[in-house]
Amino acid sequence: MKISILDDYHDTLHTLPCFQKLTGHDITVWNDHVQDEDALVERLKDTETLVLIRERTKIRGSLLERLPNLRLISQRSVYPHIDIEACTRLGIIVSSNMHADTPSYAAAELTWGLILAAMRQIPQQMSALRAGKWQIGVGNTLRGKTLGIYGYGRIGKVVAGYGKAFNMNVVIWARAASLAQAQADGYAVASSKENFFATCDVISLHMRLHEATRGIVTAADLARMKSTALIVNTSRAQLIETHALEHALQTGHPGMAAVDVYEAEPVLDITHPLLKMENVVCTPHIGYVSRDEYEIQFTDIFDQIVAYAGGHPSNVVNPDVLRNKR
């Protein structure tokens, strides 16, 4: 099969052990990011199987209609960037392992790294030291502080455990079923969303993005946070009401933020508001970007291709297509 892999920024995939699963196939790897439809059509016109790295490239119906040879899209995790209806209509299988039972330890570890970096001003202190300055401010420790986990799912549970290891008071806010699970696991739950935002010293967001969670963190929620508090988002930028975070940080409630995700990615404009704020630590959506995590993810992705090539598609998210596949 002719396989195209998009957005492998650092030309990493061919160095992974799992890449050998594709031996014998005709593989083209693209290292730059392109969203222009005409450019994508030119690159993918002969492609039979398309491999996506998370949500880096949007795959819309107008593009799919111009790719008559495409039969399979293989990726991992959620797929808001793919027009599933168009795939089904055109006979294109979408395979995506949702890994419901396997947390991303890479994302959880980055979350904790951001918490430490923001609370102890590590990036700011390093930048000042390089500029010839010594100790530009006083940071905060975590022991005895209250860590709020908003969304008690796969990653939220891991981050909550890290909080306990740092002797923090861990409090959970989530939907009813998740709150019940958190209590069963021995965690305290907030009495209300309002109390959660008003009392936590660190709040970390851990929810999937869908219509029910889009904008679930409002400007009013952020305004309730302490002037010394930190909000961390390694999930999705759209969980926070549009522009609410920038405004809240300007008013001092909360006092700090650490973010790995943005409304539009990649962020290449150095004038982006969050990049200009001294009370914000920013990273370029690297929560899942580690060699270990890539090996886990692409083992699944390449196994899906092998299964399709063997006549037994796996993890099909649009099963109706099987009656009309190309």
PDB file of C-alpha atoms in Angstrom, residues 136-326:
ATOM      1  CA  ILE A 136      14.308  37.881  40.198  1.00  0.00           C
ATOM      2  CA  GLY A 137      11.519  36.769  42.514  1.00  0.00           C
ATOM      3  CA  VAL A 138      10.230  34.390  45.179  1.00  0.00           C
ATOM      4  CA  GLY A 139       8.365  31.244  44.179  1.00  0.00           C
ATOM      5  CA  ASN A 140       5.886  29.020  46.024  1.00  0.00           C
ATOM      6  CA  THR A 141       6.129  25.451  47.296  1.00  0.00           C
ATOM      7  CA  LEU A 142       3.414  22.834  46.814  1.00  0.00           C
ATOM      8  CA  ARG A 143       3.395  20.992  50.141  1.00  0.00           C
ATOM      9  CA  GLY A 144       0.194  21.721  52.051  1.00  0.00           C
ATOM     10  CA  LYS A 145      -1.432  23.552  49.128  1.00  0.00           C
ATOM     11  CA  THR A 146      -4.739  22.467  47.581  1.00  0.00           C
ATOM     12  CA  LEU A 147      -4.614  20.835  44.150  1.00  0.00           C
ATOM     13  CA  GLY A 148      -7.876  20.833  42.210  1.00  0.00           C
ATOM     14  CA  ILE A 149      -8.364  18.239  39.490  1.00  0.00           C
ATOM     15  CA  TYR A 150     -11.163  19.224  37.099  1.00  0.00           C
ATOM     16  CA  GLY A 151     -12.133  16.015  35.314  1.00  0.00           C
ATOM     17  CA  TYR A 152     -11.317  12.716  37.005  1.00  0.00           C
ATOM     18  CA  GLY A 153     -10.474  10.548  34.016  1.00  0.00           C
ATOM     19  CA  ARG A 154      -7.411   8.598  32.945  1.00  0.00           C
ATOM     20  CA  ILE A 155      -4.916  11.464  33.166  1.00  0.00           C
ATOM     21  CA  GLY A 156      -6.629  13.317  35.996  1.00  0.00           C
ATOM     22  CA  LYS A 157      -6.284  10.254  38.236  1.00  0.00           C
ATOM     23  CA  VAL A 158      -2.532  10.077  37.589  1.00  0.00           C
ATOM     24  CA  VAL A 159      -2.007  13.790  38.281  1.00  0.00           C
ATOM     25  CA  ALA A 160      -4.049  13.469  41.482  1.00  0.00           C
ATOM     26  CA  GLY A 161      -1.674  10.717  42.589  1.00  0.00           C
ATOM     27  CA  TYR A 162       1.311  12.969  41.943  1.00  0.00           C
ATOM     28  CA  GLY A 163      -0.353  15.593  44.135  1.00  0.00           C
ATOM     29  CA  LYS A 164      -0.587  13.148  47.014  1.00  0.00           C
ATOM     30  CA  ALA A 165       3.108  12.329  46.601  1.00  0.00           C
ATOM     31  CA  PHE A 166       3.853  16.041  47.086  1.00  0.00           C
ATOM     32  CA  ASN A 167       1.693  16.105  50.237  1.00  0.00           C
ATOM     33  CA  MET A 168      -0.916  18.367  48.656  1.00  0.00           C
ATOM     34  CA  ASN A 169      -4.582  18.371  49.580  1.00  0.00           C
ATOM     35  CA  VAL A 170      -6.263  16.960  46.474  1.00  0.00           C
ATOM     36  CA  VAL A 171      -9.832  17.996  45.630  1.00  0.00           C
ATOM     37  CA  ILE A 172     -11.842  16.774  42.640  1.00  0.00           C
ATOM     38  CA  TRP A 173     -14.567  18.414  40.553  1.00  0.00           C
ATOM     39  CA  ALA A 174     -16.150  16.505  37.678  1.00  0.00           C
ATOM     40  CA  ARG A 175     -19.400  14.996  36.443  1.00  0.00           C
ATOM     41  CA  ALA A 176     -21.392  12.961  38.969  1.00  0.00           C
ATOM     42  CA  ALA A 177     -20.076   9.523  37.996  1.00  0.00           C
ATOM     43  CA  SER A 178     -16.467  10.696  38.166  1.00  0.00           C
ATOM     44  CA  LEU A 179     -17.041  12.361  41.541  1.00  0.00           C
ATOM     45  CA  ALA A 180     -18.376   9.077  42.881  1.00  0.00           C
ATOM     46  CA  GLN A 181     -15.280   7.273  41.590  1.00  0.00           C
ATOM     47  CA  ALA A 182     -12.992   9.902  43.116  1.00  0.00           C
ATOM     48  CA  GLN A 183     -14.653   9.472  46.496  1.00  0.00           C
ATOM     49  CA  ALA A 184     -14.331   5.697  46.198  1.00  0.00           C
ATOM     50  CA  ASP A 185     -10.605   6.231  45.517  1.00  0.00           C
ATOM     51  CA  GLY A 186     -10.309   8.253  48.720  1.00  0.00           C
ATOM     52  CA  TYR A 187     -10.244  11.790  47.357  1.00  0.00           C
ATOM     53  CA  ALA A 188     -12.188  14.772  48.620  1.00  0.00           C
ATOM     54  CA  VAL A 189     -14.699  16.350  46.254  1.00  0.00           C
ATOM     55  CA  ALA A 190     -15.643  20.007  46.125  1.00  0.00           C
ATOM     56  CA  SER A 191     -19.038  21.062  47.443  1.00  0.00           C
ATOM     57  CA  SER A 192     -19.665  23.076  44.282  1.00  0.00           C
ATOM     58  CA  LYS A 193     -17.941  24.338  41.170  1.00  0.00           C
ATOM     59  CA  GLU A 194     -17.852  27.821  42.703  1.00  0.00           C
ATOM     60  CA  ASN A 195     -16.146  26.545  45.858  1.00  0.00           C
ATOM     61  CA  PHE A 196     -13.694  24.525  43.772  1.00  0.00           C
ATOM     62  CA  PHE A 197     -12.434  27.566  41.874  1.00  0.00           C
ATOM     63  CA  ALA A 198     -12.410  29.816  44.933  1.00  0.00           C
ATOM     64  CA  THR A 199     -10.409  27.548  47.255  1.00  0.00           C
ATOM     65  CA  CYS A 200      -7.847  25.672  45.135  1.00  0.00           C
ATOM     66  CA  ASP A 201      -4.255  26.880  44.901  1.00  0.00           C
ATOM     67  CA  VAL A 202      -3.606  24.905  41.706  1.00  0.00           C
ATOM     68  CA  ILE A 203      -6.293  23.793  39.246  1.00  0.00           C
ATOM     69  CA  SER A 204      -5.457  21.349  36.450  1.00  0.00           C
ATOM     70  CA  LEU A 205      -7.903  20.636  33.620  1.00  0.00           C
ATOM     71  CA  HIS A 206      -8.321  17.029  32.473  1.00  0.00           C
ATOM     72  CA  MET A 207     -11.387  16.641  30.240  1.00  0.00           C
ATOM     73  CA  ARG A 208     -12.048  15.598  26.678  1.00  0.00           C
ATOM     74  CA  LEU A 209     -13.283  18.375  24.415  1.00  0.00           C
ATOM     75  CA  HIS A 210     -16.819  17.924  23.076  1.00  0.00           C
ATOM     76  CA  GLU A 211     -19.888  20.128  22.891  1.00  0.00           C
ATOM     77  CA  ALA A 212     -20.770  19.635  26.557  1.00  0.00           C
ATOM     78  CA  THR A 213     -17.294  20.689  27.751  1.00  0.00           C
ATOM     79  CA  ARG A 214     -16.539  23.484  25.268  1.00  0.00           C
ATOM     80  CA  GLY A 215     -16.183  26.679  27.329  1.00  0.00           C
ATOM     81  CA  ILE A 216     -16.951  24.800  30.545  1.00  0.00           C
ATOM     82  CA  VAL A 217     -14.460  27.031  32.399  1.00  0.00           C
ATOM     83  CA  THR A 218     -15.989  30.495  32.281  1.00  0.00           C
ATOM     84  CA  ALA A 219     -14.710  33.986  32.967  1.00  0.00           C
ATOM     85  CA  ALA A 220     -16.710  33.913  36.215  1.00  0.00           C
ATOM     86  CA  ASP A 221     -14.942  30.711  37.277  1.00  0.00           C
ATOM     87  CA  LEU A 222     -11.519  32.228  36.693  1.00  0.00           C
ATOM     88  CA  ALA A 223     -12.466  35.437  38.494  1.00  0.00           C
ATOM     89  CA  ARG A 224     -13.150  33.394  41.644  1.00  0.00           C
ATOM     90  CA  MET A 225      -9.584  32.070  41.756  1.00  0.00           C
ATOM     91  CA  LYS A 226      -7.068  33.427  44.250  1.00  0.00           C
ATOM     92  CA  SER A 227      -4.542  36.009  43.123  1.00  0.00           C
ATOM     93  CA  THR A 228      -1.856  33.504  44.125  1.00  0.00           C
ATOM     94  CA  ALA A 229      -3.473  30.563  42.297  1.00  0.00           C
ATOM     95  CA  LEU A 230      -2.302  28.709  39.193  1.00  0.00           C
ATOM     96  CA  ILE A 231      -4.434  27.204  36.422  1.00  0.00           C
ATOM     97  CA  VAL A 232      -2.892  24.508  34.221  1.00  0.00           C
ATOM     98  CA  ASN A 233      -4.262  23.327  30.877  1.00  0.00           C
ATOM     99  CA  THR A 234      -2.670  20.397  29.072  1.00  0.00           C
ATOM    100  CA  SER A 235      -6.023  19.151  27.706  1.00  0.00           C
ATOM    101  CA  ARG A 236      -7.625  21.508  25.182  1.00  0.00           C
ATOM    102  CA  ALA A 237      -7.681  25.312  25.005  1.00  0.00           C
ATOM    103  CA  GLN A 238     -11.372  25.328  24.082  1.00  0.00           C
ATOM    104  CA  LEU A 239     -12.317  24.018  27.529  1.00  0.00           C
ATOM    105  CA  ILE A 240     -11.853  27.634  28.637  1.00  0.00           C
ATOM    106  CA  GLU A 241     -14.219  30.316  27.361  1.00  0.00           C
ATOM    107  CA  THR A 242     -12.630  32.159  24.426  1.00  0.00           C
ATOM    108  CA  HIS A 243     -10.269  34.962  25.545  1.00  0.00           C
ATOM    109  CA  ALA A 244     -11.329  34.479  29.188  1.00  0.00           C
ATOM    110  CA  LEU A 245      -7.910  33.270  30.322  1.00  0.00           C
ATOM    111  CA  GLU A 246      -5.981  36.214  28.911  1.00  0.00           C
ATOM    112  CA  HIS A 247      -8.403  38.682  30.498  1.00  0.00           C
ATOM    113  CA  ALA A 248      -8.370  36.873  33.850  1.00  0.00           C
ATOM    114  CA  LEU A 249      -4.580  36.889  34.018  1.00  0.00           C
ATOM    115  CA  GLN A 250      -4.530  40.606  33.257  1.00  0.00           C
ATOM    116  CA  THR A 251      -6.864  41.242  36.188  1.00  0.00           C
ATOM    117  CA  GLY A 252      -4.826  39.034  38.525  1.00  0.00           C
ATOM    118  CA  HIS A 253      -7.306  36.219  39.167  1.00  0.00           C
ATOM    119  CA  PRO A 254      -5.758  33.721  38.841  1.00  0.00           C
ATOM    120  CA  GLY A 255      -2.239  34.983  39.325  1.00  0.00           C
ATOM    121  CA  MET A 256      -0.573  32.415  37.070  1.00  0.00           C
ATOM    122  CA  ALA A 257      -1.205  29.997  34.220  1.00  0.00           C
ATOM    123  CA  ALA A 258       0.682  27.163  32.553  1.00  0.00           C
ATOM    124  CA  VAL A 259      -0.598  26.036  29.161  1.00  0.00           C
ATOM    125  CA  ASP A 260       0.361  23.462  26.554  1.00  0.00           C
ATOM    126  CA  VAL A 261      -2.662  23.952  24.261  1.00  0.00           C
ATOM    127  CA  TYR A 262      -4.054  26.831  22.188  1.00  0.00           C
ATOM    128  CA  GLU A 263      -7.176  27.807  20.260  1.00  0.00           C
ATOM    129  CA  ALA A 264      -5.321  27.567  16.927  1.00  0.00           C
ATOM    130  CA  GLU A 265      -2.216  25.449  16.487  1.00  0.00           C
ATOM    131  CA  PRO A 266       0.598  25.598  15.697  1.00  0.00           C
ATOM    132  CA  VAL A 267       1.295  28.938  17.380  1.00  0.00           C
ATOM    133  CA  LEU A 268       3.996  30.644  15.324  1.00  0.00           C
ATOM    134  CA  ASP A 269       3.120  34.264  16.093  1.00  0.00           C
ATOM    135  CA  ILE A 270       5.455  35.534  18.814  1.00  0.00           C
ATOM    136  CA  THR A 271       2.937  38.273  19.645  1.00  0.00           C
ATOM    137  CA  HIS A 272       0.380  35.749  20.899  1.00  0.00           C
ATOM    138  CA  PRO A 273      -1.039  37.253  24.145  1.00  0.00           C
ATOM    139  CA  LEU A 274      -0.067  34.323  26.378  1.00  0.00           C
ATOM    140  CA  LEU A 275       3.528  34.409  25.149  1.00  0.00           C
ATOM    141  CA  LYS A 276       3.826  38.058  26.191  1.00  0.00           C
ATOM    142  CA  MET A 277       2.752  37.515  29.815  1.00  0.00           C
ATOM    143  CA  GLU A 278       5.397  37.072  32.512  1.00  0.00           C
ATOM    144  CA  ASN A 279       2.965  35.130  34.714  1.00  0.00           C
ATOM    145  CA  VAL A 280       2.408  32.397  32.108  1.00  0.00           C
ATOM    146  CA  VAL A 281       4.505  29.337  31.292  1.00  0.00           C
ATOM    147  CA  CYS A 282       3.870  28.111  27.743  1.00  0.00           C
ATOM    148  CA  THR A 283       4.883  24.932  25.917  1.00  0.00           C
ATOM    149  CA  PRO A 284       4.035  23.966  22.294  1.00  0.00           C
ATOM    150  CA  HIS A 285       1.541  21.100  22.805  1.00  0.00           C
ATOM    151  CA  ILE A 286       4.165  18.568  23.848  1.00  0.00           C
ATOM    152  CA  GLY A 287       2.083  16.703  26.425  1.00  0.00           C
ATOM    153  CA  TYR A 288       2.156  13.476  24.422  1.00  0.00           C
ATOM    154  CA  VAL A 289       5.422  14.174  22.581  1.00  0.00           C
ATOM    155  CA  SER A 290       7.907  11.704  24.026  1.00  0.00           C
ATOM    156  CA  ARG A 291       9.633   8.723  22.441  1.00  0.00           C
ATOM    157  CA  ASP A 292       7.985   6.314  24.869  1.00  0.00           C
ATOM    158  CA  GLU A 293       4.524   7.714  24.185  1.00  0.00           C
ATOM    159  CA  TYR A 294       5.126   7.695  20.440  1.00  0.00           C
ATOM    160  CA  GLU A 295       6.057   4.009  20.570  1.00  0.00           C
ATOM    161  CA  ILE A 296       2.797   3.230  22.383  1.00  0.00           C
ATOM    162  CA  GLN A 297       0.665   5.347  20.073  1.00  0.00           C
ATOM    163  CA  PHE A 298       2.181   4.291  16.774  1.00  0.00           C
ATOM    164  CA  THR A 299       2.214   0.623  17.683  1.00  0.00           C
ATOM    165  CA  ASP A 300      -1.582   0.974  17.756  1.00  0.00           C
ATOM    166  CA  ILE A 301      -1.691   3.047  14.571  1.00  0.00           C
ATOM    167  CA  PHE A 302       0.521   0.687  12.589  1.00  0.00           C
ATOM    168  CA  ASP A 303      -1.299  -2.384  13.951  1.00  0.00           C
ATOM    169  CA  GLN A 304      -4.497  -0.893  12.529  1.00  0.00           C
ATOM    170  CA  ILE A 305      -2.851  -0.667   9.115  1.00  0.00           C
ATOM    171  CA  VAL A 306      -1.641  -4.264   9.338  1.00  0.00           C
ATOM    172  CA  ALA A 307      -5.148  -5.378  10.321  1.00  0.00           C
ATOM    173  CA  TYR A 308      -6.670  -3.510   7.362  1.00  0.00           C
ATOM    174  CA  ALA A 309      -4.109  -4.968   4.954  1.00  0.00           C
ATOM    175  CA  GLY A 310      -5.048  -8.406   6.264  1.00  0.00           C
ATOM    176  CA  GLY A 311      -8.701  -7.821   5.512  1.00  0.00           C
ATOM    177  CA  HIS A 312      -9.814  -7.282   9.110  1.00  0.00           C
ATOM    178  CA  PRO A 313     -10.062  -3.539   9.882  1.00  0.00           C
ATOM    179  CA  SER A 314      -9.784  -2.763  13.614  1.00  0.00           C
ATOM    180  CA  ASN A 315     -10.931   0.067  15.881  1.00  0.00           C
ATOM    181  CA  VAL A 316     -13.268   1.347  13.163  1.00  0.00           C
ATOM    182  CA  VAL A 317     -15.033   4.482  14.382  1.00  0.00           C
ATOM    183  CA  ASN A 318     -17.404   4.644  11.377  1.00  0.00           C
ATOM    184  CA  PRO A 319     -18.636   1.023  11.121  1.00  0.00           C
ATOM    185  CA  ASP A 320     -21.329   1.905   8.565  1.00  0.00           C
ATOM    186  CA  VAL A 321     -18.517   2.352   6.036  1.00  0.00           C
ATOM    187  CA  LEU A 322     -17.870  -1.397   6.046  1.00  0.00           C
ATOM    188  CA  ARG A 323     -20.976  -1.864   3.874  1.00  0.00           C
ATOM    189  CA  ASN A 324     -19.644   0.607   1.318  1.00  0.00           C
ATOM    190  CA  LYS A 325     -15.864   0.655   1.657  1.00  0.00           C
ATOM    191  CA  ARG A 326     -13.637   1.468  -1.302  1.00  0.00           C
TER     192      ARG A 326
END
